[in-house]
Amino acid sequence: MSLIDRYLLRLAFWPMVGATGVTLIALLLERTLRLLDMLSASSDRFGFVAQLAVNLVPHYIGLTLPAAFFLALVIVVNRMNQSSEIDALLAAGFSLTRLAAPYLCLAAALTVVSLVVFGFAQPYSRYAYRAVLHTAQNAGWNGLIPAETILSPSKDLTMTTDIADPAGQQLSRVFIRRITEKGREEITTAAMAELSRTGDGQNVRLELRDGQQLRFNAEGRPETLSFEAFTMQLPMTGPARLLRARGGDERELTLFELADQARSGHSTLPKETLKGELYGRLARAFGLLLLPMLAVPLGLAAKRSGRAPGAIVGGLLLLAVHHTIPLGQGLAETGRAPAELAVGAPFAIFAGICFLVFFTSLKRPGETPVGRAMEHLSAWAARMRLRRAAGATGAAA
């Protein structure tokens, strides 16, 4: 590897790492807030959320890596172009292919990383995420009541308290709604309460003080009870059973497992569903190899037309591929199209666009079909403005 190759890779490496890190953190923070809201009733929600966030990392890396790689290449190539470093390299005999060579090598390394992420890390982390979420949502009530949290250990019991000590046992301003065994509603409020577990570990004893209880008698008439001290016993709920074994969803299977089950024909999952998932992962991974052929010409073209058009067009292409591949998987799953065509066609179209942009820029670097289309669009918009201005002048005359 020459000095120039190392220089080009070093220029692209840190922007790519920065873009990946910033996007990954932003996505994880947004998802973490939603998980905290979802698990607000769990007494161990922070522990569950940490586990869930860790298991989301492979999923979000797969989403952010292509976009971060493309954006880093466009930024770096445009920066070198603006400072005339590209002009110096071209004058020294470097071709566009030679300029893109180190980035193609970097893309090959990232493709291997993506195959590991899409093929093996994501299936296991997806199942682990679902298992932790299942455990968190069905963890049951451990007998503690955190402050300012609405707990619903069962459909017949709802509790909340405004103030609680760190142990969740000394409570202030307590509200309890319970449906009795006879189906009658019972609402209890208290200024203070002390919580403790019974000796058998199956129930919780609440020593309520200075409160009231509203309940309905057998005739359905409401009755109000005021008390200075009142003892209530509530059952704790145990955790639900564990999540099913891994493999019930095609997204939980590794690449080798997908290929084996699609080839054997004995899987409980439809064959086209398995093939669509397999081809979709391969398309996402090998799509990284095509990005330098799109990003380098667009970065060179930005000197004349500005960075925004190339980055926007490339971003739209990446977004289109990101959404059309799952669409093709859905078509294959429903039997409307074979998986090879439904998933392969979007990838082939994207590959064709990348090759077209790259090879049309070999003779005249910086001129791309995208740039020419933008120039034609700008010229058409200018003509339309002139016509409207001429029409307005004629009408005024």
Tab-separated table of N, CA, C and O in Angstrom, residues 59-121:
chain	number	residue	atom	x	y	z
A	59	HIS	N	-28.129	-4.350	15.133
A	59	HIS	CA	-29.182	-3.924	14.209
A	59	HIS	C	-28.913	-2.519	13.683
A	59	HIS	O	-28.979	-2.270	12.462
A	60	TYR	N	-28.564	-1.594	14.564
A	60	TYR	CA	-28.348	-0.218	14.139
A	60	TYR	C	-27.020	-0.040	13.413
A	60	TYR	O	-26.891	0.858	12.569
A	61	ILE	N	-26.035	-0.859	13.710
A	61	ILE	CA	-24.792	-0.806	12.937
A	61	ILE	C	-25.069	-1.182	11.489
A	61	ILE	O	-24.555	-0.560	10.545
A	62	GLY	N	-25.885	-2.210	11.279
A	62	GLY	CA	-26.248	-2.585	9.918
A	62	GLY	C	-26.969	-1.477	9.177
A	62	GLY	O	-26.828	-1.334	7.962
A	63	LEU	N	-27.738	-0.659	9.907
A	63	LEU	CA	-28.450	0.448	9.273
A	63	LEU	C	-27.532	1.631	8.968
A	63	LEU	O	-27.644	2.265	7.913
A	64	THR	N	-26.640	1.952	9.896
A	64	THR	CA	-25.859	3.181	9.785
A	64	THR	C	-24.581	3.030	8.965
A	64	THR	O	-24.121	4.018	8.391
A	65	LEU	N	-24.012	1.838	8.896
A	65	LEU	CA	-22.710	1.684	8.249
A	65	LEU	C	-22.727	2.089	6.773
A	65	LEU	O	-21.848	2.840	6.329
A	66	PRO	N	-23.687	1.637	5.939
A	66	PRO	CA	-23.665	2.065	4.524
A	66	PRO	C	-23.797	3.573	4.364
A	66	PRO	O	-23.060	4.195	3.582
A	67	ALA	N	-24.732	4.188	5.098
A	67	ALA	CA	-24.927	5.634	4.971
A	67	ALA	C	-23.697	6.395	5.445
A	67	ALA	O	-23.280	7.387	4.815
A	68	ALA	N	-23.089	5.955	6.560
A	68	ALA	CA	-21.906	6.645	7.077
A	68	ALA	C	-20.728	6.501	6.118
A	68	ALA	O	-19.972	7.463	5.899
A	69	PHE	N	-20.559	5.328	5.535
A	69	PHE	CA	-19.469	5.095	4.578
A	69	PHE	C	-19.642	5.981	3.339
A	69	PHE	O	-18.699	6.642	2.881
A	70	PHE	N	-20.849	6.016	2.800
A	70	PHE	CA	-21.103	6.836	1.616
A	70	PHE	C	-20.885	8.321	1.919
A	70	PHE	O	-20.233	9.034	1.151
A	71	LEU	N	-21.428	8.791	3.031
A	71	LEU	CA	-21.297	10.200	3.386
A	71	LEU	C	-19.832	10.576	3.618
A	71	LEU	O	-19.386	11.653	3.195
A	72	ALA	N	-19.080	9.697	4.262
A	72	ALA	CA	-17.660	9.991	4.508
A	72	ALA	C	-16.892	10.107	3.196
A	72	ALA	O	-16.049	11.007	3.037
A	73	LEU	N	-17.168	9.221	2.240
A	73	LEU	CA	-16.461	9.288	0.953
A	73	LEU	C	-16.802	10.564	0.200
A	73	LEU	O	-15.915	11.219	-0.366
A	74	VAL	N	-18.081	10.936	0.177
A	74	VAL	CA	-18.465	12.166	-0.531
A	74	VAL	C	-17.794	13.380	0.102
A	74	VAL	O	-17.263	14.258	-0.598
A	75	ILE	N	-17.784	13.437	1.423
A	75	ILE	CA	-17.184	14.588	2.119
A	75	ILE	C	-15.691	14.661	1.863
A	75	ILE	O	-15.141	15.733	1.554
A	76	VAL	N	-15.005	13.514	1.962
A	76	VAL	CA	-13.544	13.516	1.815
A	76	VAL	C	-13.142	13.837	0.383
A	76	VAL	O	-12.238	14.665	0.139
A	77	VAL	N	-13.786	13.216	-0.586
A	77	VAL	CA	-13.437	13.474	-1.984
A	77	VAL	C	-13.735	14.926	-2.347
A	77	VAL	O	-12.951	15.585	-3.044
A	78	ASN	N	-14.852	15.446	-1.873
A	78	ASN	CA	-15.172	16.845	-2.161
A	78	ASN	C	-14.165	17.791	-1.498
A	78	ASN	O	-13.758	18.799	-2.085
A	79	ARG	N	-13.746	17.457	-0.260
A	79	ARG	CA	-12.758	18.302	0.422
A	79	ARG	C	-11.430	18.314	-0.334
A	79	ARG	O	-10.806	19.368	-0.524
A	80	MET	N	-10.998	17.134	-0.789
A	80	MET	CA	-9.756	17.066	-1.569
A	80	MET	C	-9.914	17.776	-2.910
A	80	MET	O	-8.958	18.385	-3.417
A	81	ASN	N	-11.100	17.711	-3.463
A	81	ASN	CA	-11.339	18.376	-4.742
A	81	ASN	C	-11.309	19.894	-4.582
A	81	ASN	O	-10.756	20.615	-5.426
A	82	GLN	N	-11.900	20.395	-3.514
A	82	GLN	CA	-11.922	21.833	-3.283
A	82	GLN	C	-10.517	22.387	-3.038
A	82	GLN	O	-10.231	23.534	-3.397
A	83	SER	N	-9.662	21.585	-2.421
A	83	SER	CA	-8.290	22.030	-2.161
A	83	SER	C	-7.334	21.684	-3.296
A	83	SER	O	-6.112	21.811	-3.132
A	84	SER	N	-7.883	21.207	-4.424
A	84	SER	CA	-7.113	20.876	-5.648
A	84	SER	C	-6.171	19.701	-5.463
A	84	SER	O	-5.271	19.490	-6.298
A	85	GLU	N	-6.330	18.915	-4.407
A	85	GLU	CA	-5.506	17.711	-4.256
A	85	GLU	C	-5.855	16.681	-5.329
A	85	GLU	O	-4.966	15.982	-5.843
A	86	ILE	N	-7.136	16.579	-5.675
A	86	ILE	CA	-7.536	15.653	-6.730
A	86	ILE	C	-6.918	16.070	-8.057
A	86	ILE	O	-6.439	15.229	-8.840
A	87	ASP	N	-6.916	17.369	-8.342
A	87	ASP	CA	-6.308	17.860	-9.590
A	87	ASP	C	-4.829	17.492	-9.651
A	87	ASP	O	-4.320	17.097	-10.716
A	88	ALA	N	-4.136	17.605	-8.532
A	88	ALA	CA	-2.711	17.255	-8.508
A	88	ALA	C	-2.505	15.761	-8.746
A	88	ALA	O	-1.593	15.364	-9.490
A	89	LEU	N	-3.358	14.933	-8.141
A	89	LEU	CA	-3.228	13.490	-8.345
A	89	LEU	C	-3.541	13.112	-9.787
A	89	LEU	O	-2.846	12.272	-10.385
A	90	LEU	N	-4.558	13.713	-10.373
A	90	LEU	CA	-4.888	13.419	-11.772
A	90	LEU	C	-3.772	13.888	-12.697
A	90	LEU	O	-3.437	13.209	-13.684
A	91	ALA	N	-3.194	15.044	-12.394
A	91	ALA	CA	-2.082	15.531	-13.217
A	91	ALA	C	-0.856	14.642	-13.088
A	91	ALA	O	-0.040	14.561	-14.018
A	92	ALA	N	-0.702	13.959	-11.943
A	92	ALA	CA	0.438	13.057	-11.735
A	92	ALA	C	0.221	11.698	-12.376
A	92	ALA	O	1.094	10.832	-12.271
A	93	GLY	N	-0.920	11.493	-13.041
A	93	GLY	CA	-1.159	10.230	-13.738
A	93	GLY	C	-2.117	9.283	-13.046
A	93	GLY	O	-2.329	8.162	-13.521
A	94	PHE	N	-2.695	9.703	-11.923
A	94	PHE	CA	-3.669	8.865	-11.230
A	94	PHE	C	-4.995	8.910	-11.984
A	94	PHE	O	-5.492	9.987	-12.315
A	95	SER	N	-5.553	7.757	-12.238
A	95	SER	CA	-6.871	7.688	-12.865
A	95	SER	C	-7.946	7.647	-11.779
A	95	SER	O	-7.657	7.485	-10.597
A	96	LEU	N	-9.186	7.758	-12.233
A	96	LEU	CA	-10.294	7.683	-11.283
A	96	LEU	C	-10.353	6.304	-10.636
A	96	LEU	O	-10.658	6.173	-9.441
A	97	THR	N	-10.038	5.276	-11.420
A	97	THR	CA	-10.024	3.918	-10.872
A	97	THR	C	-8.962	3.782	-9.788
A	97	THR	O	-9.192	3.155	-8.747
A	98	ARG	N	-7.780	4.381	-10.022
A	98	ARG	CA	-6.709	4.306	-9.028
A	98	ARG	C	-7.072	5.085	-7.777
A	98	ARG	O	-6.728	4.673	-6.660
A	99	LEU	N	-7.793	6.207	-7.931
A	99	LEU	CA	-8.228	6.962	-6.766
A	99	LEU	C	-9.243	6.178	-5.937
A	99	LEU	O	-9.247	6.246	-4.709
A	100	ALA	N	-10.092	5.442	-6.620
A	100	ALA	CA	-11.132	4.686	-5.914
A	100	ALA	C	-10.627	3.368	-5.352
A	100	ALA	O	-11.328	2.749	-4.537
A	101	ALA	N	-9.432	2.914	-5.777
A	101	ALA	CA	-8.938	1.595	-5.377
A	101	ALA	C	-8.852	1.414	-3.862
A	101	ALA	O	-9.338	0.411	-3.321
A	102	PRO	N	-8.253	2.340	-3.093
A	102	PRO	CA	-8.200	2.123	-1.631
A	102	PRO	C	-9.580	2.093	-0.993
A	102	PRO	O	-9.807	1.365	-0.027
A	103	TYR	N	-10.503	2.874	-1.544
A	103	TYR	CA	-11.855	2.860	-0.994
A	103	TYR	C	-12.596	1.575	-1.352
A	103	TYR	O	-13.441	1.112	-0.592
A	104	LEU	N	-12.259	0.998	-2.494
A	104	LEU	CA	-12.830	-0.309	-2.828
A	104	LEU	C	-12.291	-1.386	-1.892
A	104	LEU	O	-13.021	-2.301	-1.497
A	105	CYS	N	-11.023	-1.273	-1.524
A	105	CYS	CA	-10.460	-2.221	-0.542
A	105	CYS	C	-11.129	-2.046	0.820
A	105	CYS	O	-11.441	-3.033	1.502
A	106	LEU	N	-11.340	-0.787	1.209
A	106	LEU	CA	-12.044	-0.529	2.469
A	106	LEU	C	-13.469	-1.062	2.398
A	106	LEU	O	-13.979	-1.633	3.378
A	107	ALA	N	-14.120	-0.912	1.248
A	107	ALA	CA	-15.474	-1.446	1.078
A	107	ALA	C	-15.489	-2.963	1.188
A	107	ALA	O	-16.429	-3.544	1.747
A	108	ALA	N	-14.450	-3.613	0.671
A	108	ALA	CA	-14.379	-5.073	0.788
A	108	ALA	C	-14.252	-5.494	2.249
A	108	ALA	O	-14.890	-6.463	2.688
A	109	ALA	N	-13.432	-4.755	3.016
A	109	ALA	CA	-13.305	-5.078	4.440
A	109	ALA	C	-14.624	-4.843	5.172
A	109	ALA	O	-15.034	-5.650	6.016
A	110	LEU	N	-15.313	-3.752	4.836
A	110	LEU	CA	-16.608	-3.480	5.467
A	110	LEU	C	-17.661	-4.497	5.046
A	110	LEU	O	-18.586	-4.790	5.813
A	111	THR	N	-17.535	-5.041	3.848
A	111	THR	CA	-18.460	-6.096	3.413
A	111	THR	C	-18.317	-7.337	4.277
A	111	THR	O	-19.311	-7.973	4.655
A	112	VAL	N	-17.086	-7.685	4.599
A	112	VAL	CA	-16.858	-8.834	5.489
A	112	VAL	C	-17.469	-8.555	6.859
A	112	VAL	O	-18.128	-9.420	7.454
A	113	VAL	N	-17.260	-7.326	7.357
A	113	VAL	CA	-17.866	-6.952	8.642
A	113	VAL	C	-19.381	-7.039	8.562
A	113	VAL	O	-20.055	-7.549	9.474
A	114	SER	N	-19.946	-6.558	7.465
A	114	SER	CA	-21.400	-6.600	7.301
A	114	SER	C	-21.920	-8.027	7.222
A	114	SER	O	-23.009	-8.326	7.735
A	115	LEU	N	-21.185	-8.906	6.557
A	115	LEU	CA	-21.617	-10.309	6.498
A	115	LEU	C	-21.662	-10.921	7.894
A	115	LEU	O	-22.579	-11.688	8.217
A	116	VAL	N	-20.683	-10.567	8.722
A	116	VAL	CA	-20.696	-11.065	10.100
A	116	VAL	C	-21.861	-10.466	10.877
A	116	VAL	O	-22.568	-11.158	11.627
A	117	VAL	N	-22.097	-9.153	10.670
A	117	VAL	CA	-23.177	-8.480	11.400
A	117	VAL	C	-24.538	-8.994	10.950
A	117	VAL	O	-25.378	-9.409	11.764
A	118	PHE	N	-24.787	-8.956	9.628
A	118	PHE	CA	-26.083	-9.381	9.106
A	118	PHE	C	-26.287	-10.889	9.239
A	118	PHE	O	-27.401	-11.347	9.488
A	119	GLY	N	-25.204	-11.638	9.041
A	119	GLY	CA	-25.362	-13.086	8.982
A	119	GLY	C	-25.361	-13.789	10.320
A	119	GLY	O	-25.969	-14.855	10.461
A	120	PHE	N	-24.699	-13.215	11.329
A	120	PHE	CA	-24.541	-13.944	12.581
A	120	PHE	C	-24.856	-13.096	13.821
A	120	PHE	O	-25.541	-13.564	14.725
A	121	ALA	N	-24.338	-11.858	13.864
A	121	ALA	CA	-24.571	-11.040	15.063
A	121	ALA	C	-26.034	-10.645	15.195
A	121	ALA	O	-26.622	-10.735	16.280
